[in-house]
mmCIF file of C-alpha atoms and ligand atoms in Angstrom:
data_model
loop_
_atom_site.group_PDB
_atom_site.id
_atom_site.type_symbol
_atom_site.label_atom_id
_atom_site.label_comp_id
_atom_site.label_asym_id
_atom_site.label_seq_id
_atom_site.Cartn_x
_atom_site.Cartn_y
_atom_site.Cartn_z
ATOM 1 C CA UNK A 78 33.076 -23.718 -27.256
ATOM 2 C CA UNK A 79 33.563 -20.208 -25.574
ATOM 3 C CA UNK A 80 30.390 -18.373 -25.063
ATOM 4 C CA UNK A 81 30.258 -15.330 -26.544
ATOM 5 C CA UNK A 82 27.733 -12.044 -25.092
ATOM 6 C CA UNK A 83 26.148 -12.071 -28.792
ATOM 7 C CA UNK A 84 24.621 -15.756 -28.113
ATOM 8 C CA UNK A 85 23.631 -14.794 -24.721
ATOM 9 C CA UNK A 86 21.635 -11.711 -25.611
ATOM 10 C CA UNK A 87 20.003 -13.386 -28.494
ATOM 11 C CA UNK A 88 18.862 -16.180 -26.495
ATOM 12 C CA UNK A 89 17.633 -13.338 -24.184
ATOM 13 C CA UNK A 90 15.428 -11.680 -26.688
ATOM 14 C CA UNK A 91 14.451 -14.839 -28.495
ATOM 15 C CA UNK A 92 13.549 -16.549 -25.676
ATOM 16 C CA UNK A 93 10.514 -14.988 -24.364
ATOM 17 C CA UNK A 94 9.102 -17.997 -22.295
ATOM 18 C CA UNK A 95 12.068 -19.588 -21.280
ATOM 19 C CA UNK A 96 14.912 -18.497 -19.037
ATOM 20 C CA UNK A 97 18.551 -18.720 -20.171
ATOM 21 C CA UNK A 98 20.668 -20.044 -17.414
ATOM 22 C CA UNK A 99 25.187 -19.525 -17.228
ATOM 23 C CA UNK A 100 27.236 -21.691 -15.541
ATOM 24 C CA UNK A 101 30.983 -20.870 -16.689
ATOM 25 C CA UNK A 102 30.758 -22.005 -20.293
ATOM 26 C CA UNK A 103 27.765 -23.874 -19.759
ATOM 27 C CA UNK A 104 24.523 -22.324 -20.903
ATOM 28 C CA UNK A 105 21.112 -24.022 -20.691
ATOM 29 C CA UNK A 106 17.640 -22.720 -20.978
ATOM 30 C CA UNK A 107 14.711 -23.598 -18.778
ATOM 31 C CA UNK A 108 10.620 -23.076 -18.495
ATOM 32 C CA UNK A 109 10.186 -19.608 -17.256
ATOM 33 C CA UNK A 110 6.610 -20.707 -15.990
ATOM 34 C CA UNK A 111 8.106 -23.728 -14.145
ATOM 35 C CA UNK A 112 11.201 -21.832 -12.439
ATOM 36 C CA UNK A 113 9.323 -21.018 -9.255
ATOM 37 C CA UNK A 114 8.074 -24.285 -9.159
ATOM 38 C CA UNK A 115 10.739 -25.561 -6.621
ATOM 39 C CA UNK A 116 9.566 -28.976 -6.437
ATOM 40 C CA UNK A 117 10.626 -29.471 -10.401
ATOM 41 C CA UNK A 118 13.897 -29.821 -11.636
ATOM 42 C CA UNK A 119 13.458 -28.885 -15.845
ATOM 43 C CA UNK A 120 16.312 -27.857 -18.768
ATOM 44 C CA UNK A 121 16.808 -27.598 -22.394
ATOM 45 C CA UNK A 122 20.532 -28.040 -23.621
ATOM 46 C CA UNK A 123 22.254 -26.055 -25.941
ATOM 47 C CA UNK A 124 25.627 -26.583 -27.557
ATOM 48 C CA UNK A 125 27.268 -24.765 -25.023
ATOM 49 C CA UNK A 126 29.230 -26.224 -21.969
ATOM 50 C CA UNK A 127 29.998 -30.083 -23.267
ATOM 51 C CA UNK A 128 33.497 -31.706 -24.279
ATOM 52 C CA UNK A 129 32.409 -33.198 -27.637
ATOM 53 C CA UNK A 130 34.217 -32.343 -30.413
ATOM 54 C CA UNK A 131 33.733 -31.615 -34.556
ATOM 55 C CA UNK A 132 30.594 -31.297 -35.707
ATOM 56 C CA UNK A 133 29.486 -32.921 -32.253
ATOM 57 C CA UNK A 134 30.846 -29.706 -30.533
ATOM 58 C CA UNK A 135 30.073 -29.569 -27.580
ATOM 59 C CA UNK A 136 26.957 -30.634 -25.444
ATOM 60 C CA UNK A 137 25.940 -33.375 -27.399
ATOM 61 C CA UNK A 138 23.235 -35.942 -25.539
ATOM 62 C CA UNK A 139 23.238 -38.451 -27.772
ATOM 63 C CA UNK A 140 25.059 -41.619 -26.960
ATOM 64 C CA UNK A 141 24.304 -43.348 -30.377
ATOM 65 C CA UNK A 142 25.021 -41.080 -33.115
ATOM 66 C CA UNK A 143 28.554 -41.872 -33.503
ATOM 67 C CA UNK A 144 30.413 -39.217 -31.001
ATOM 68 C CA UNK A 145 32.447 -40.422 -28.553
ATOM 69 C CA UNK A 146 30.596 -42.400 -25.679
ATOM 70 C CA UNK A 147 32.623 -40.989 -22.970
ATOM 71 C CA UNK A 148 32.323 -37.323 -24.071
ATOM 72 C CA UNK A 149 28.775 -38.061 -23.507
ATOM 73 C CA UNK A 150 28.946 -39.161 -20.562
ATOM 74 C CA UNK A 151 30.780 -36.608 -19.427
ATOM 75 C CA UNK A 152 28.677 -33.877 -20.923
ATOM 76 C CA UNK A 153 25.720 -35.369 -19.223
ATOM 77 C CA UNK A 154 26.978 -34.951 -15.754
ATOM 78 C CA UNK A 155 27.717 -31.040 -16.532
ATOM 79 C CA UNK A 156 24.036 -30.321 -17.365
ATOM 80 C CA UNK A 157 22.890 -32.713 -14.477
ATOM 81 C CA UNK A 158 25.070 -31.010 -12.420
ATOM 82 C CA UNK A 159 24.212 -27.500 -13.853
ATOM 83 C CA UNK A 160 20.281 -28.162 -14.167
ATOM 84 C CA UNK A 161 20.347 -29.753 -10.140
ATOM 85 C CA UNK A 162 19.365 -33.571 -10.675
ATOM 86 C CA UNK A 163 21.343 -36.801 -10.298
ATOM 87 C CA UNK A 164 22.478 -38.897 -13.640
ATOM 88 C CA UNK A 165 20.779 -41.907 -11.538
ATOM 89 C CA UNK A 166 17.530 -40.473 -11.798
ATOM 90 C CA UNK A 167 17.271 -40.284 -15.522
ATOM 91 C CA UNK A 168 14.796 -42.053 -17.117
ATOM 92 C CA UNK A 169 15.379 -42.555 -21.540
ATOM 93 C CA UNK A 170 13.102 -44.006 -24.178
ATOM 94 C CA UNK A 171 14.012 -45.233 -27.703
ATOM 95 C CA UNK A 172 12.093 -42.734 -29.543
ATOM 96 C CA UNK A 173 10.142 -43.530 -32.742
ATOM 97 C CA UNK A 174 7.915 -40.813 -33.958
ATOM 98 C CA UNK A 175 5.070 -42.542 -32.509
ATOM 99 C CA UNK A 176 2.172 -40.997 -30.005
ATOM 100 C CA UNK A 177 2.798 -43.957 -27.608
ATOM 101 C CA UNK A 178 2.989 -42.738 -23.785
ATOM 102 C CA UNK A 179 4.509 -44.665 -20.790
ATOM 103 C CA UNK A 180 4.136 -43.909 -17.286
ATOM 104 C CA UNK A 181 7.301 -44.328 -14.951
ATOM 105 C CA UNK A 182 8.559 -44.793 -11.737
ATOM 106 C CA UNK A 183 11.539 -44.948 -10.017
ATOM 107 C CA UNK A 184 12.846 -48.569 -11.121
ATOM 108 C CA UNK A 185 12.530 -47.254 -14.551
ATOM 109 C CA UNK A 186 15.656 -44.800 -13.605
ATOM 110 C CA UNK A 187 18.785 -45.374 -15.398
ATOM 111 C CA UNK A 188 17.014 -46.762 -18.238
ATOM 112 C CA UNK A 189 18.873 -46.298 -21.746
ATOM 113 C CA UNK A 190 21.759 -44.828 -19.521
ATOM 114 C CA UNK A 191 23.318 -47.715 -17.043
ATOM 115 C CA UNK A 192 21.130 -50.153 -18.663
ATOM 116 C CA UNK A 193 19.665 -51.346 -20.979
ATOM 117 C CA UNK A 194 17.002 -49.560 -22.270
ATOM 118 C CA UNK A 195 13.674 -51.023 -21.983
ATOM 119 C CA UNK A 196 11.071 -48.170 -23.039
ATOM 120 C CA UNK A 197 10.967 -48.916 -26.640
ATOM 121 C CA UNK A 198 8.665 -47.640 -29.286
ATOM 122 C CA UNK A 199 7.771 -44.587 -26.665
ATOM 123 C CA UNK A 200 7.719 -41.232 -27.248
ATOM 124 C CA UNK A 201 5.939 -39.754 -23.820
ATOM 125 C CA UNK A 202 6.869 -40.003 -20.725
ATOM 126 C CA UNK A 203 4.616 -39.043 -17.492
ATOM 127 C CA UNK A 204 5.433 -40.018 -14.181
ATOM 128 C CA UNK A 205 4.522 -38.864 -10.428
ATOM 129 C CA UNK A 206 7.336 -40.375 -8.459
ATOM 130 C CA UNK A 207 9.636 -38.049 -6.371
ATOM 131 C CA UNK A 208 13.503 -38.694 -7.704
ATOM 132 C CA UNK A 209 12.688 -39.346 -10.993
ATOM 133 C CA UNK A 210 14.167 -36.915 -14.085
ATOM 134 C CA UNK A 211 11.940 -37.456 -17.710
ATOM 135 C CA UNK A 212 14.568 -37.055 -21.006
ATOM 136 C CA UNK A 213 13.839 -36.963 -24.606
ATOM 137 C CA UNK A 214 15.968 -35.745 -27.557
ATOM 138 C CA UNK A 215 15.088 -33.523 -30.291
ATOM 139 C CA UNK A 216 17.702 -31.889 -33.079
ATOM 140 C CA UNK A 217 14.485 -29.344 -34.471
ATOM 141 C CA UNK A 218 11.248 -32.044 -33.489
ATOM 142 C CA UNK A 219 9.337 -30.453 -30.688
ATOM 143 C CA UNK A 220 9.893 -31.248 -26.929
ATOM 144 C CA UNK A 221 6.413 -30.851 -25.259
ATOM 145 C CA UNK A 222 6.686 -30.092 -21.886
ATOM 146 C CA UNK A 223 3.434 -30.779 -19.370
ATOM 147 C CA UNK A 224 2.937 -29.799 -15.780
ATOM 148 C CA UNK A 225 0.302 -30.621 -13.058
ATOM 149 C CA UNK A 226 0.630 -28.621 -10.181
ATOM 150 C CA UNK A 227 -2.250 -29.840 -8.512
ATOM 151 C CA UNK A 228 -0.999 -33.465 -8.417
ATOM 152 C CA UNK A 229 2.637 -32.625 -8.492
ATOM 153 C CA UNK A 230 2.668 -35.004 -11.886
ATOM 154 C CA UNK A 231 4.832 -34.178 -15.036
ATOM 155 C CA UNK A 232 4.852 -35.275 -18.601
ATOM 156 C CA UNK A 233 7.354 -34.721 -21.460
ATOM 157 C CA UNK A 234 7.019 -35.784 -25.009
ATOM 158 C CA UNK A 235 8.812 -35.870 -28.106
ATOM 159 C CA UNK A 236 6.822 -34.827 -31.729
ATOM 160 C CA UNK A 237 7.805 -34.745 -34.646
ATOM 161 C CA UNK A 238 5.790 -34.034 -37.919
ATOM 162 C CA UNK A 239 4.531 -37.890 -37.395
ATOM 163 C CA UNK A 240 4.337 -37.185 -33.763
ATOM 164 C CA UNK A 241 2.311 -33.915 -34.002
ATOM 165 C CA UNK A 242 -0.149 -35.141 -36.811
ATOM 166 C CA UNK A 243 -0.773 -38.333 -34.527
ATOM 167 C CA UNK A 244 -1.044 -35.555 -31.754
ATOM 168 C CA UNK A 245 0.979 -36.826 -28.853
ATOM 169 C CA UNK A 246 0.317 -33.950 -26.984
ATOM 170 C CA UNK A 247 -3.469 -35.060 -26.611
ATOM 171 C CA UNK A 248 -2.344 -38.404 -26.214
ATOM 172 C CA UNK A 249 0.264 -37.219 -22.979
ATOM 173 C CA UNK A 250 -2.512 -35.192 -21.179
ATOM 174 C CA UNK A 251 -4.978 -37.673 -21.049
ATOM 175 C CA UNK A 252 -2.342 -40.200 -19.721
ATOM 176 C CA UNK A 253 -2.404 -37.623 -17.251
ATOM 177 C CA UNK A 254 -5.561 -37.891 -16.570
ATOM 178 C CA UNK A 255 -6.199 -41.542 -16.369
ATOM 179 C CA UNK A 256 -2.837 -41.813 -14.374
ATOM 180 C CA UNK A 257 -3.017 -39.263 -12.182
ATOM 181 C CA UNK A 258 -6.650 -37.564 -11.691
ATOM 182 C CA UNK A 259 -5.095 -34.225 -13.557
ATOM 183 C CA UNK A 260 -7.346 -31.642 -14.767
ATOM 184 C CA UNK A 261 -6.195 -30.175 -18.184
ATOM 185 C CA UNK A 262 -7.577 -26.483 -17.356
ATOM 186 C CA UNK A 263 -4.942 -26.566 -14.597
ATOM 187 C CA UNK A 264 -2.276 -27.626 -16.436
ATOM 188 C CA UNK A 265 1.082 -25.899 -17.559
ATOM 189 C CA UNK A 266 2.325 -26.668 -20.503
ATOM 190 C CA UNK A 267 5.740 -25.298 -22.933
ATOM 191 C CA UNK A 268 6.826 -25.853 -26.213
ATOM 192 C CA UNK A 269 10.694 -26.266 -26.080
ATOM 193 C CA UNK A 270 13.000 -24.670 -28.569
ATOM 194 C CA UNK A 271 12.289 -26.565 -32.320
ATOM 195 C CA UNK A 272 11.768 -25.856 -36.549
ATOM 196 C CA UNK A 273 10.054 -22.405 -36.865
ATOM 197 C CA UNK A 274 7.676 -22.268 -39.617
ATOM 198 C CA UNK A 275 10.310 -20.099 -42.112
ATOM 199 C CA UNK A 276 12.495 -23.285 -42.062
ATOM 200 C CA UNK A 277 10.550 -26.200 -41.988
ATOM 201 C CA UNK A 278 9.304 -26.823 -45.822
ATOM 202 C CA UNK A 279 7.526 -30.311 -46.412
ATOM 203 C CA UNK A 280 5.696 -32.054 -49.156
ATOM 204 C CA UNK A 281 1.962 -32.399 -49.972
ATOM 205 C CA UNK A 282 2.025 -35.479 -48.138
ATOM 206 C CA UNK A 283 2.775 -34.591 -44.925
ATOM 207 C CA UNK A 284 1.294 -30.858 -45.341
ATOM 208 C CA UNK A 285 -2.321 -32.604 -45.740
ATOM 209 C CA UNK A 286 -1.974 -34.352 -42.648
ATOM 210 C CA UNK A 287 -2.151 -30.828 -40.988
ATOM 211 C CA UNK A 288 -5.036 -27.999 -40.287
ATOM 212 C CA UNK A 289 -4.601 -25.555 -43.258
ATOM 213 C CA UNK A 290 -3.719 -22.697 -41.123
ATOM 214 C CA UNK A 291 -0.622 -24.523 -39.650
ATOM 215 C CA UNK A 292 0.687 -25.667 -43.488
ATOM 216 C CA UNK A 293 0.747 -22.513 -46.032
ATOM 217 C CA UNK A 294 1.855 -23.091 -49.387
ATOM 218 C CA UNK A 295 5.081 -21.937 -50.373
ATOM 219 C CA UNK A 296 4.831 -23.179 -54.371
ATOM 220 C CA UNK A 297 4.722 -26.343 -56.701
ATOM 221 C CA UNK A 298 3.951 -29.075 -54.046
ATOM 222 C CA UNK A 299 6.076 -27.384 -51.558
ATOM 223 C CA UNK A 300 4.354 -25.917 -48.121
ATOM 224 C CA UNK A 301 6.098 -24.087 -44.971
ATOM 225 C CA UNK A 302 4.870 -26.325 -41.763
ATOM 226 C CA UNK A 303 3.806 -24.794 -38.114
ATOM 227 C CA UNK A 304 5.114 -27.595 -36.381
ATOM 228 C CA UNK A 305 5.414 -25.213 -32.708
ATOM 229 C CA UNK A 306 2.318 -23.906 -33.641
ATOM 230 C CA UNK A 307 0.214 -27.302 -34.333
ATOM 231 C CA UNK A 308 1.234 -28.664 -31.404
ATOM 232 C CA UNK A 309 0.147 -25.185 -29.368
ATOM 233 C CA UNK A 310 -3.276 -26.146 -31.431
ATOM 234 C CA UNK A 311 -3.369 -29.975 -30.336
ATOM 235 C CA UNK A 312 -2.169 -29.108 -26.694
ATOM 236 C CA UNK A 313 -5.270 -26.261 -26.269
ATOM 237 C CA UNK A 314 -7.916 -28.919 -27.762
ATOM 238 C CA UNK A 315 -7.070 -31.588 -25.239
ATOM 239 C CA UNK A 316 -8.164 -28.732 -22.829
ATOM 240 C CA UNK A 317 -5.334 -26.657 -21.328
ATOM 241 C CA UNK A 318 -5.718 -23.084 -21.426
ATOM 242 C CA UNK A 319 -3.925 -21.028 -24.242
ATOM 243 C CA UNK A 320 -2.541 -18.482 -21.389
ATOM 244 C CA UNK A 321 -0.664 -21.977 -19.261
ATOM 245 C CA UNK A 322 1.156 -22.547 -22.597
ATOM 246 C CA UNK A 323 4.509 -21.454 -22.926
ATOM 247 C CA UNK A 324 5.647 -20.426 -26.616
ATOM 248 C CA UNK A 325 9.610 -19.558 -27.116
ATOM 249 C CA UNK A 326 9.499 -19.184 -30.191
ATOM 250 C CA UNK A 327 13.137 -20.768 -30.299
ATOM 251 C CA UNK A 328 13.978 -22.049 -33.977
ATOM 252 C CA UNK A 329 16.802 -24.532 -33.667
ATOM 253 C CA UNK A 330 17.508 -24.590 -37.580
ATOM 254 C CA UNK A 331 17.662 -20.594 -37.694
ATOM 255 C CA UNK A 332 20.577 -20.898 -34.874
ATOM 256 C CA UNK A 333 23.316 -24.107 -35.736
ATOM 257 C CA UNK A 334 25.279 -22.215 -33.741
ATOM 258 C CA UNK A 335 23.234 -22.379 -30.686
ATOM 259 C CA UNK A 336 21.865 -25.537 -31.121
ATOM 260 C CA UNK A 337 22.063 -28.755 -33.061
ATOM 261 C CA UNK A 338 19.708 -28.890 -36.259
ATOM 262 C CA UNK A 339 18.654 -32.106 -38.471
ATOM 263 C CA UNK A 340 17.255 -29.454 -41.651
ATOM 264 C CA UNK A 341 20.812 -27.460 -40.665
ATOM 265 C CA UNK A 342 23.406 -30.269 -40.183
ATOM 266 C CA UNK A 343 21.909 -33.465 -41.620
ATOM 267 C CA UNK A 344 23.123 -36.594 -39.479
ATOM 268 C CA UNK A 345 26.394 -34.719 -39.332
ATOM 269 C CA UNK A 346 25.208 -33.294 -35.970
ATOM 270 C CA UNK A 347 24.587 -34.465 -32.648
ATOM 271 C CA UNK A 348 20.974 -34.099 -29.836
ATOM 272 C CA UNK A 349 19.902 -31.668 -27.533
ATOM 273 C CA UNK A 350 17.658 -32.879 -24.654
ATOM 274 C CA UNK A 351 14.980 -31.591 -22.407
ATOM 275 C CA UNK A 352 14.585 -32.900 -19.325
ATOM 276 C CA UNK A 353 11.579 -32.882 -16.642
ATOM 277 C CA UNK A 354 12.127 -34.080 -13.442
ATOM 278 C CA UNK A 355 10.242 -34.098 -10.014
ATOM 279 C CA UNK A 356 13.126 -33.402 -7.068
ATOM 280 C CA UNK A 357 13.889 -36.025 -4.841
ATOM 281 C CA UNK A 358 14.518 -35.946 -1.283
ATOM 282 C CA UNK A 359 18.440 -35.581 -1.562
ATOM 283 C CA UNK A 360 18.763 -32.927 -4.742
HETATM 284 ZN ZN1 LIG I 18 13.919 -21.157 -38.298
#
């Protein structure tokens, strides 16, 4: 896929937190509020710069979904390469929709990637260990990103509608906190690009689950969610400042051809991923 000036600038203007990044035909965005950060490595794909093909085209992450496993492969060393981390360092769950967090380390690396993958039924990840890169997948969910400067300690979770209502984001900073001493009000935290609240209609059942002002009704049983938004909600109750939270407003479903979409594309489509890593000694 050839990037064209019009994507560029309206990733520019759309993307008020987050910084767009070019690398030939590779384009990536990351956390402007984590860029000076030097001791983090941190990315969120786009379609842009992979070898997949079809409806796959062309940085799909996701080795399961049916795309070639070698064109995966492949497009995950560009963005390593582009982003700055090694492959070796990545560390995958299976993701569930659940508000289950893990803390990992450096034997956890490779996980879901070389190996086998043993991180099942999690949907967090926090870790504190020098040379190890945090992934999760999204196609519209919400990638949560967390930062602790303090501690030099990182989190990244994945959530959903199930994810949000059982507020992973609350459930990542306090693993935080037991795990690594950090203090919420000094915290950093972004909301990667997801399902803005024009495109994300759901039913009763899942609308009650929310706050009102984060579900408003859109006729008959039908209601337009806040998914970026309720997580912006759960993430400044557990304690981090509203100004430390990053907001890019990014809808994934509004752009299919800037990213890959599940309300867009259906499972006809393949993953983005965000990744979070804390730089080892040889990156
Ligand atoms: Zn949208």
């Amino acid at each position: 896929m050839r990037v064209r000036n019009m994507d560029i600038k309206w990733i520019s203007e759309g993307g008020e937190g987050m910084t767009l990044h070019r690398k030939y035909d590779l384009l990536y965005l990351s956390v402007k509020a984590f860029d000076n950060l030097e001791w983090l490595a941190n990315g969120f794909s786009t379609r842009f710069g992979g070898v997949s093909r079809g409806y796959f085209s062309s940085m799909n992450l996701d080795l399961h979904c049916g795309d070639d496993p070698e064109n995966v492969r492949e497009n995950y060393g560009r963005i390593a390469s582009a982003i700055g981390f090694p492959l070796t360092s990545m560390v995958f769950s299976k993701q569930t929709h659940t508000a289950n967090v893990r803390r990992v380390g450096r034997k956890d690396c490779g996980a879901g990637f070389f190996r086998a993958n043993h991180l099942s039924d999690v949907d967090g990840l926090i870790t504190n260990e020098p040379g190890v890169t945090l992934v999760i997948f999204t196609a519209d969910c919400t990638p949560l990103y967390f930062v602790d400067p303090e501690h030099h300690a990182v989190g990244l979770s994945h959530s959903g509608w199930r994810g949000t209502a059982a507020k992973i984001g609350r459930a990542t900073i306090e693993a935080m906190q037991r795990e690594f001493g950090s203090d919420p009000s000094k915290m950093l935290a972004a909301i990667g690009p997801s399902i803005c609240r024009n495109c994300y209609e759901v039913g009763e059942e899942v609308a009650k689950q929310f706050p009102n002002c984060y579900a408003t009704p859109k006729g008959g049983d039908k209601y337009l969610l806040d998914l970026m938004g309720a997580n912006q909600g759960v993430i400044a109750d557990a304690g981090v400042p509203m100004k430390n939270i990053s907001m890019p407003n990014l809808c994934t479903c509004c752009n299919p051809d800037l990213f890959y979409s599940h309300r867009a594309g259906g499972k006809k489509r393949g993953e983005m991923a965000a990744f979070l890593g804390i730089r080892g000694e040889d990156w």
